[in-house]
Amino acid sequence: AQTVTQSQPEMSVQEAETVTLSCTYDTSESNYYLFWYKQPPSRQMILVIRQEAYKQQNATENRFSVNFQKAAKSFSLKISDSQLGDTAMYFCAFLDRDDKIIFGKGTRLHILP
Amino acid sequence: DGGITQSPKYLFRKEGQNVTLSCEQNLNHDAMYWYRQDPGQGLRLIYYSQIVNDFQKGDIAEGYSVSREKKESFPLTVTSAQKNPTAFYLCASSPYRGFHEQYFGPGTRLTVT
């Protein structure tokens, strides 16, 4: 069975700094998708970024980028020039071939003014 | 304006009562999902449906029931058999057949006393 592990339950960084959130996963599949979702205090889940496993190029979305290491089964999220609005829970997620998403337990990120 | 709606945002019930949570989407998505979120647990899949009149159990289906009579609606009933029903419930949808991210509703906070 697929598993997703986020080893950092909570992190704090100063505004404008760069922060990296870690995620590892376990699967025997060769083709899959990975996501990072953000859940701000409103609790609305928002897709931050997606990565297709067959693409070697790391996905980027403005200040958000990933470091996807397929062989190591690692999928970290880097937030550059962090802003107060980035304060949220961040979930790493794996989409399997049955269209089911497995979520990690999340990392609570605090951006400090 | 397309999206997923969940109502109500907050719901209070007495122990022993069944309660139904609403989820509606106008995105024309085939697949719909129900998740439960508890502190420190991430999101856990309760039920999912990939087509009208069909649904499958997720990881924690005991004490819950669903129906999928219309493409746009996927109500979740929390029965009195659910031992710890107090939680935050999230509904999501996605296009089926292919790798797609899920889009989430705003959630319902259920409190049972």
Tab-separated table of N, CA and C in Angstrom, chain B residues 5-111:
chain	number	residue	atom	x	y	z
B	5	THR	N	-20.005	23.033	-2.960
B	5	THR	CA	-20.602	23.624	-1.773
B	5	THR	C	-20.909	22.535	-0.755
B	6	GLN	N	-20.657	22.860	0.483
B	6	GLN	CA	-20.995	21.989	1.591
B	6	GLN	C	-21.821	22.812	2.581
B	7	SER	N	-22.877	22.201	3.051
B	7	SER	CA	-23.682	22.912	4.035
B	7	SER	C	-24.173	21.940	5.102
B	8	PRO	N	-24.350	22.448	6.331
B	8	PRO	CA	-23.939	23.776	6.787
B	8	PRO	C	-22.456	23.803	7.122
B	9	LYS	N	-21.930	24.939	7.490
B	9	LYS	CA	-20.519	25.052	7.854
B	9	LYS	C	-20.285	24.445	9.241
B	10	TYR	N	-21.234	24.652	10.139
B	10	TYR	CA	-21.168	24.072	11.482
B	10	TYR	C	-22.460	23.303	11.746
B	11	LEU	N	-22.333	22.140	12.364
B	11	LEU	CA	-23.483	21.293	12.626
B	11	LEU	C	-23.339	20.687	14.019
B	12	PHE	N	-24.418	20.761	14.778
B	12	PHE	CA	-24.406	20.225	16.141
B	12	PHE	C	-25.516	19.192	16.264
B	13	ARG	N	-25.182	18.061	16.862
B	13	ARG	CA	-26.167	17.000	17.048
B	13	ARG	C	-25.968	16.352	18.408
B	14	LYS	N	-27.067	15.748	18.872
B	14	LYS	CA	-26.990	14.958	20.096
B	14	LYS	C	-26.562	13.541	19.748
B	15	GLU	N	-25.866	12.934	20.684
B	15	GLU	CA	-25.433	11.546	20.503
B	15	GLU	C	-26.652	10.661	20.255
B	16	GLY	N	-26.488	9.700	19.334
B	16	GLY	CA	-27.585	8.786	19.040
B	16	GLY	C	-28.418	9.188	17.837
B	17	GLN	N	-28.199	10.387	17.332
B	17	GLN	CA	-28.948	10.861	16.166
B	17	GLN	C	-28.127	10.667	14.898
B	18	ASN	N	-28.790	10.298	13.815
B	18	ASN	CA	-28.134	10.305	12.512
B	18	ASN	C	-28.123	11.742	11.991
B	19	VAL	N	-27.109	12.067	11.192
B	19	VAL	CA	-27.038	13.411	10.604
B	19	VAL	C	-26.477	13.291	9.195
B	20	THR	N	-27.046	14.090	8.288
B	20	THR	CA	-26.612	14.052	6.890
B	20	THR	C	-25.918	15.346	6.510
B	21	LEU	N	-24.731	15.210	5.939
B	21	LEU	CA	-23.944	16.344	5.465
B	21	LEU	C	-24.114	16.454	3.953
B	22	SER	N	-24.321	17.674	3.510
B	22	SER	CA	-24.584	17.912	2.097
B	22	SER	C	-23.308	18.242	1.334
B	23	CYS	N	-23.212	17.763	0.098
B	23	CYS	CA	-22.121	18.118	-0.802
B	23	CYS	C	-22.679	18.196	-2.219
B	24	GLU	N	-22.518	19.367	-2.839
B	24	GLU	CA	-22.997	19.588	-4.206
B	24	GLU	C	-21.876	20.198	-5.037
B	25	GLN	N	-21.771	19.736	-6.304
B	25	GLN	CA	-20.775	20.324	-7.191
B	25	GLN	C	-21.392	20.616	-8.554
B	26	ASN	N	-20.967	21.718	-9.158
B	26	ASN	CA	-21.435	22.072	-10.508
B	26	ASN	C	-20.269	22.134	-11.484
B	27	LEU	N	-19.271	21.306	-11.221
B	27	LEU	CA	-18.081	21.243	-12.078
B	27	LEU	C	-18.199	20.158	-13.143
B	28	ASN	N	-19.316	19.432	-13.119
B	28	ASN	CA	-19.534	18.314	-14.037
B	28	ASN	C	-18.499	17.202	-13.841
B	29	HIS	N	-18.031	17.065	-12.617
B	29	HIS	CA	-17.058	16.017	-12.306
B	29	HIS	C	-17.757	14.690	-12.083
B	30	ASP	N	-17.101	13.612	-12.539
B	30	ASP	CA	-17.670	12.282	-12.353
B	30	ASP	C	-17.460	11.757	-10.928
B	31	ALA	N	-16.273	11.997	-10.383
B	31	ALA	CA	-15.900	11.394	-9.104
B	31	ALA	C	-16.100	12.361	-7.945
B	32	MET	N	-16.569	11.812	-6.821
B	32	MET	CA	-16.726	12.600	-5.604
B	32	MET	C	-16.228	11.799	-4.413
B	33	TYR	N	-15.771	12.510	-3.389
B	33	TYR	CA	-15.091	11.884	-2.248
B	33	TYR	C	-15.518	12.549	-0.943
B	34	TRP	N	-15.496	11.750	0.128
B	34	TRP	CA	-15.672	12.287	1.469
B	34	TRP	C	-14.456	11.930	2.310
B	35	TYR	N	-13.943	12.964	3.014
B	35	TYR	CA	-12.815	12.788	3.906
B	35	TYR	C	-13.189	13.262	5.308
B	36	ARG	N	-12.514	12.660	6.244
B	36	ARG	CA	-12.622	13.114	7.628
B	36	ARG	C	-11.257	13.639	8.034
B	37	GLN	N	-11.246	14.769	8.745
B	37	GLN	CA	-9.989	15.348	9.218
B	37	GLN	C	-10.046	15.517	10.724
B	38	ASP	N	-9.081	14.907	11.400
B	38	ASP	CA	-8.910	15.055	12.841
B	38	ASP	C	-7.541	15.668	13.095
B	39	PRO	N	-7.382	16.350	14.206
B	39	PRO	CA	-6.075	16.971	14.509
B	39	PRO	C	-4.956	15.940	14.480
B	40	GLY	N	-3.880	16.242	13.750
B	40	GLY	CA	-2.720	15.368	13.700
B	40	GLY	C	-2.889	14.121	12.848
B	41	GLN	N	-4.042	13.999	12.167
B	41	GLN	CA	-4.310	12.775	11.404
B	41	GLN	C	-4.293	12.990	9.903
B	42	GLY	N	-4.207	14.201	9.441
B	42	GLY	CA	-4.336	14.410	8.011
B	42	GLY	C	-5.760	14.140	7.566
B	43	LEU	N	-5.941	13.791	6.301
B	43	LEU	CA	-7.259	13.492	5.754
B	43	LEU	C	-7.387	11.995	5.543
B	44	ARG	N	-8.509	11.438	5.969
B	44	ARG	CA	-8.752	10.014	5.787
B	44	ARG	C	-10.019	9.822	4.957
B	45	LEU	N	-9.938	8.921	3.988
B	45	LEU	CA	-11.013	8.715	3.029
B	45	LEU	C	-12.123	7.868	3.645
B	46	ILE	N	-13.355	8.369	3.558
B	46	ILE	CA	-14.512	7.657	4.112
B	46	ILE	C	-15.191	6.838	3.024
B	47	TYR	N	-15.655	7.512	1.981
B	47	TYR	CA	-16.314	6.880	0.839
B	47	TYR	C	-15.937	7.660	-0.412
B	48	TYR	N	-16.035	7.005	-1.557
B	48	TYR	CA	-15.876	7.706	-2.805
B	48	TYR	C	-16.777	7.087	-3.863
B	49	SER	N	-17.078	7.895	-4.861
B	49	SER	CA	-17.965	7.475	-5.935
B	49	SER	C	-17.382	7.966	-7.253
B	50	GLN	N	-17.237	7.060	-8.194
B	50	GLN	CA	-16.648	7.431	-9.473
B	50	GLN	C	-17.695	7.551	-10.574
B	51	ILE	N	-18.930	7.153	-10.243
B	51	ILE	CA	-19.997	7.233	-11.222
B	51	ILE	C	-21.326	7.204	-10.477
B	52	VAL	N	-22.351	7.763	-11.083
B	52	VAL	CA	-23.665	7.794	-10.446
B	52	VAL	C	-24.139	6.374	-10.139
B	53	ASN	N	-24.795	6.245	-8.985
B	53	ASN	CA	-25.368	4.981	-8.520
B	53	ASN	C	-24.314	3.927	-8.177
B	54	ASP	N	-23.079	4.366	-7.949
B	54	ASP	CA	-22.030	3.443	-7.535
B	54	ASP	C	-21.100	4.164	-6.567
B	55	PHE	N	-20.659	3.469	-5.508
B	55	PHE	CA	-19.721	4.060	-4.569
B	55	PHE	C	-18.949	2.938	-3.875
B	56	GLN	N	-17.792	3.291	-3.338
B	56	GLN	CA	-16.921	2.321	-2.678
B	56	GLN	C	-16.518	2.832	-1.300
B	57	LYS	N	-16.257	1.903	-0.407
B	57	LYS	CA	-15.764	2.264	0.921
B	57	LYS	C	-14.317	2.717	0.837
B	58	GLY	N	-14.019	3.706	1.655
B	58	GLY	CA	-12.644	4.125	1.805
B	58	GLY	C	-12.020	3.426	3.000
B	59	ASP	N	-11.100	4.110	3.660
B	59	ASP	CA	-10.348	3.495	4.753
B	59	ASP	C	-11.109	3.453	6.073
B	60	ILE	N	-12.085	4.348	6.249
B	60	ILE	CA	-12.759	4.446	7.546
B	60	ILE	C	-14.279	4.541	7.357
B	61	ALA	N	-14.877	3.615	6.618
B	61	ALA	CA	-16.297	3.706	6.246
B	61	ALA	C	-17.256	3.297	7.368
B	62	GLU	N	-16.790	2.615	8.377
B	62	GLU	CA	-17.693	2.113	9.413
B	62	GLU	C	-18.418	3.253	10.118
B	63	GLY	N	-19.750	3.145	10.193
B	63	GLY	CA	-20.545	4.166	10.858
B	63	GLY	C	-21.000	5.276	9.932
B	64	TYR	N	-20.686	5.172	8.652
B	64	TYR	CA	-21.077	6.167	7.658
B	64	TYR	C	-21.839	5.497	6.516
B	65	SER	N	-22.666	6.269	5.823
B	65	SER	CA	-23.307	5.787	4.613
B	65	SER	C	-23.421	6.941	3.622
B	66	VAL	N	-23.500	6.600	2.334
B	66	VAL	CA	-23.588	7.608	1.279
B	66	VAL	C	-24.593	7.159	0.232
B	67	SER	N	-24.941	8.091	-0.645
B	67	SER	CA	-25.725	7.779	-1.828
B	67	SER	C	-25.223	8.653	-2.961
B	68	ARG	N	-25.446	8.190	-4.194
B	68	ARG	CA	-25.034	8.991	-5.352
B	68	ARG	C	-26.109	8.822	-6.428
B	69	GLU	N	-27.232	9.477	-6.200
B	69	GLU	CA	-28.359	9.389	-7.123
B	69	GLU	C	-28.241	10.386	-8.272
B	70	LYS	N	-27.488	11.451	-8.050
B	70	LYS	CA	-27.274	12.463	-9.089
B	70	LYS	C	-25.784	12.742	-9.208
B	71	LYS	N	-25.349	13.117	-10.374
B	71	LYS	CA	-23.927	13.362	-10.605
B	71	LYS	C	-23.411	14.483	-9.710
B	72	GLU	N	-24.245	15.489	-9.472
B	72	GLU	CA	-23.770	16.668	-8.762
B	72	GLU	C	-23.881	16.567	-7.243
B	73	SER	N	-24.438	15.491	-6.713
B	73	SER	CA	-24.700	15.424	-5.283
B	73	SER	C	-24.163	14.139	-4.668
B	74	PHE	N	-23.572	14.249	-3.479
B	74	PHE	CA	-22.983	13.077	-2.819
B	74	PHE	C	-23.128	13.273	-1.296
B	75	PRO	N	-24.324	13.114	-0.755
B	75	PRO	CA	-24.525	13.330	0.674
B	75	PRO	C	-23.928	12.216	1.532
B	76	LEU	N	-23.448	12.606	2.698
B	76	LEU	CA	-22.852	11.671	3.658
B	76	LEU	C	-23.710	11.647	4.918
B	77	THR	N	-24.112	10.446	5.342
B	77	THR	CA	-24.851	10.297	6.596
B	77	THR	C	-23.932	9.724	7.656
B	78	VAL	N	-23.834	10.430	8.751
B	78	VAL	CA	-23.087	9.959	9.908
B	78	VAL	C	-24.092	9.286	10.824
B	79	THR	N	-23.986	7.999	10.993
B	79	THR	CA	-24.994	7.269	11.761
B	79	THR	C	-24.612	7.215	13.236
B	80	SER	N	-25.555	6.769	14.035
B	80	SER	CA	-25.312	6.648	15.474
B	80	SER	C	-24.292	5.550	15.776
B	81	ALA	N	-23.977	4.728	14.785
B	81	ALA	CA	-22.983	3.667	14.981
B	81	ALA	C	-21.548	4.189	14.914
B	82	GLN	N	-21.361	5.414	14.452
B	82	GLN	CA	-20.012	6.001	14.373
B	82	GLN	C	-19.616	6.410	15.784
B	83	LYS	N	-18.541	5.808	16.289
B	83	LYS	CA	-18.190	5.983	17.701
B	83	LYS	C	-17.654	7.378	18.032
B	84	ASN	N	-16.945	7.985	17.137
B	84	ASN	CA	-16.361	9.311	17.389
B	84	ASN	C	-16.693	10.246	16.220
B	85	PRO	N	-17.911	10.697	16.114
B	85	PRO	CA	-18.316	11.451	14.931
B	85	PRO	C	-17.854	12.907	14.902
B	86	THR	N	-17.473	13.459	16.017
B	86	THR	CA	-17.035	14.858	16.025
B	86	THR	C	-15.749	15.008	15.227
B	87	ALA	N	-15.801	15.799	14.171
B	87	ALA	CA	-14.658	15.970	13.274
B	87	ALA	C	-14.997	17.025	12.233
B	88	PHE	N	-13.999	17.320	11.410
B	88	PHE	CA	-14.172	18.206	10.265
B	88	PHE	C	-14.283	17.324	9.028
B	89	TYR	N	-15.358	17.539	8.234
B	89	TYR	CA	-15.617	16.687	7.082
B	89	TYR	C	-15.447	17.492	5.795
B	90	LEU	N	-14.664	16.941	4.890
B	90	LEU	CA	-14.387	17.594	3.617
B	90	LEU	C	-14.902	16.744	2.463
B	91	CYS	N	-15.547	17.397	1.531
B	91	CYS	CA	-16.004	16.763	0.306
B	91	CYS	C	-15.114	17.239	-0.837
B	92	ALA	N	-14.854	16.365	-1.795
B	92	ALA	CA	-14.023	16.733	-2.936
B	92	ALA	C	-14.579	16.097	-4.199
B	93	SER	N	-14.163	16.625	-5.342
B	93	SER	CA	-14.561	16.033	-6.615
B	93	SER	C	-13.404	16.108	-7.593
B	94	SER	N	-13.468	15.282	-8.622
B	94	SER	CA	-12.448	15.322	-9.673
B	94	SER	C	-13.029	14.729	-10.942
B	95	PRO	N	-12.477	15.132	-12.101
B	95	PRO	CA	-12.847	14.442	-13.333
B	95	PRO	C	-12.351	13.005	-13.241
B	96	TYR	N	-13.037	12.069	-13.790
B	96	TYR	CA	-12.599	10.684	-13.712
B	96	TYR	C	-11.846	10.311	-14.968
B	97	ARG	N	-11.245	9.160	-14.953
B	97	ARG	CA	-10.493	8.640	-16.075
B	97	ARG	C	-9.308	9.537	-16.410
B	98	GLY	N	-8.258	9.334	-15.687
B	98	GLY	CA	-7.047	10.107	-15.903
B	98	GLY	C	-6.555	10.664	-14.588
B	99	PHE	N	-5.363	11.093	-14.593
B	99	PHE	CA	-4.775	11.631	-13.373
B	99	PHE	C	-5.203	13.080	-13.192
B	100	HIS	N	-5.956	13.308	-12.156
B	100	HIS	CA	-6.441	14.656	-11.877
B	100	HIS	C	-6.376	14.949	-10.389
B	101	GLU	N	-6.112	16.202	-10.090
B	101	GLU	CA	-6.194	16.609	-8.689
B	101	GLU	C	-7.651	16.685	-8.276
B	102	GLN	N	-7.866	16.700	-6.978
B	102	GLN	CA	-9.209	16.828	-6.430
B	102	GLN	C	-9.442	18.268	-6.000
B	103	TYR	N	-10.671	18.702	-6.175
B	103	TYR	CA	-11.096	20.040	-5.776
B	103	TYR	C	-11.977	19.890	-4.549
B	104	PHE	N	-11.729	20.744	-3.556
B	104	PHE	CA	-12.370	20.565	-2.265
B	104	PHE	C	-13.439	21.622	-1.990
B	105	GLY	N	-14.441	21.206	-1.232
B	105	GLY	CA	-15.412	22.138	-0.694
B	105	GLY	C	-14.875	22.788	0.565
B	106	PRO	N	-15.641	23.704	1.167
B	106	PRO	CA	-15.156	24.442	2.343
B	106	PRO	C	-15.227	23.652	3.635
B	107	GLY	N	-15.893	22.491	3.637
B	107	GLY	CA	-15.938	21.651	4.828
B	107	GLY	C	-17.110	21.921	5.750
B	108	THR	N	-17.429	20.911	6.557
B	108	THR	CA	-18.445	21.014	7.602
B	108	THR	C	-17.839	20.523	8.911
B	109	ARG	N	-17.959	21.336	9.946
B	109	ARG	CA	-17.497	20.942	11.277
B	109	ARG	C	-18.690	20.352	12.014
B	110	LEU	N	-18.636	19.060	12.317
B	110	LEU	CA	-19.704	18.369	13.032
B	110	LEU	C	-19.293	18.169	14.486
B	111	THR	N	-20.162	18.580	15.373
B	111	THR	CA	-19.937	18.369	16.803
B	111	THR	C	-21.100	17.568	17.370
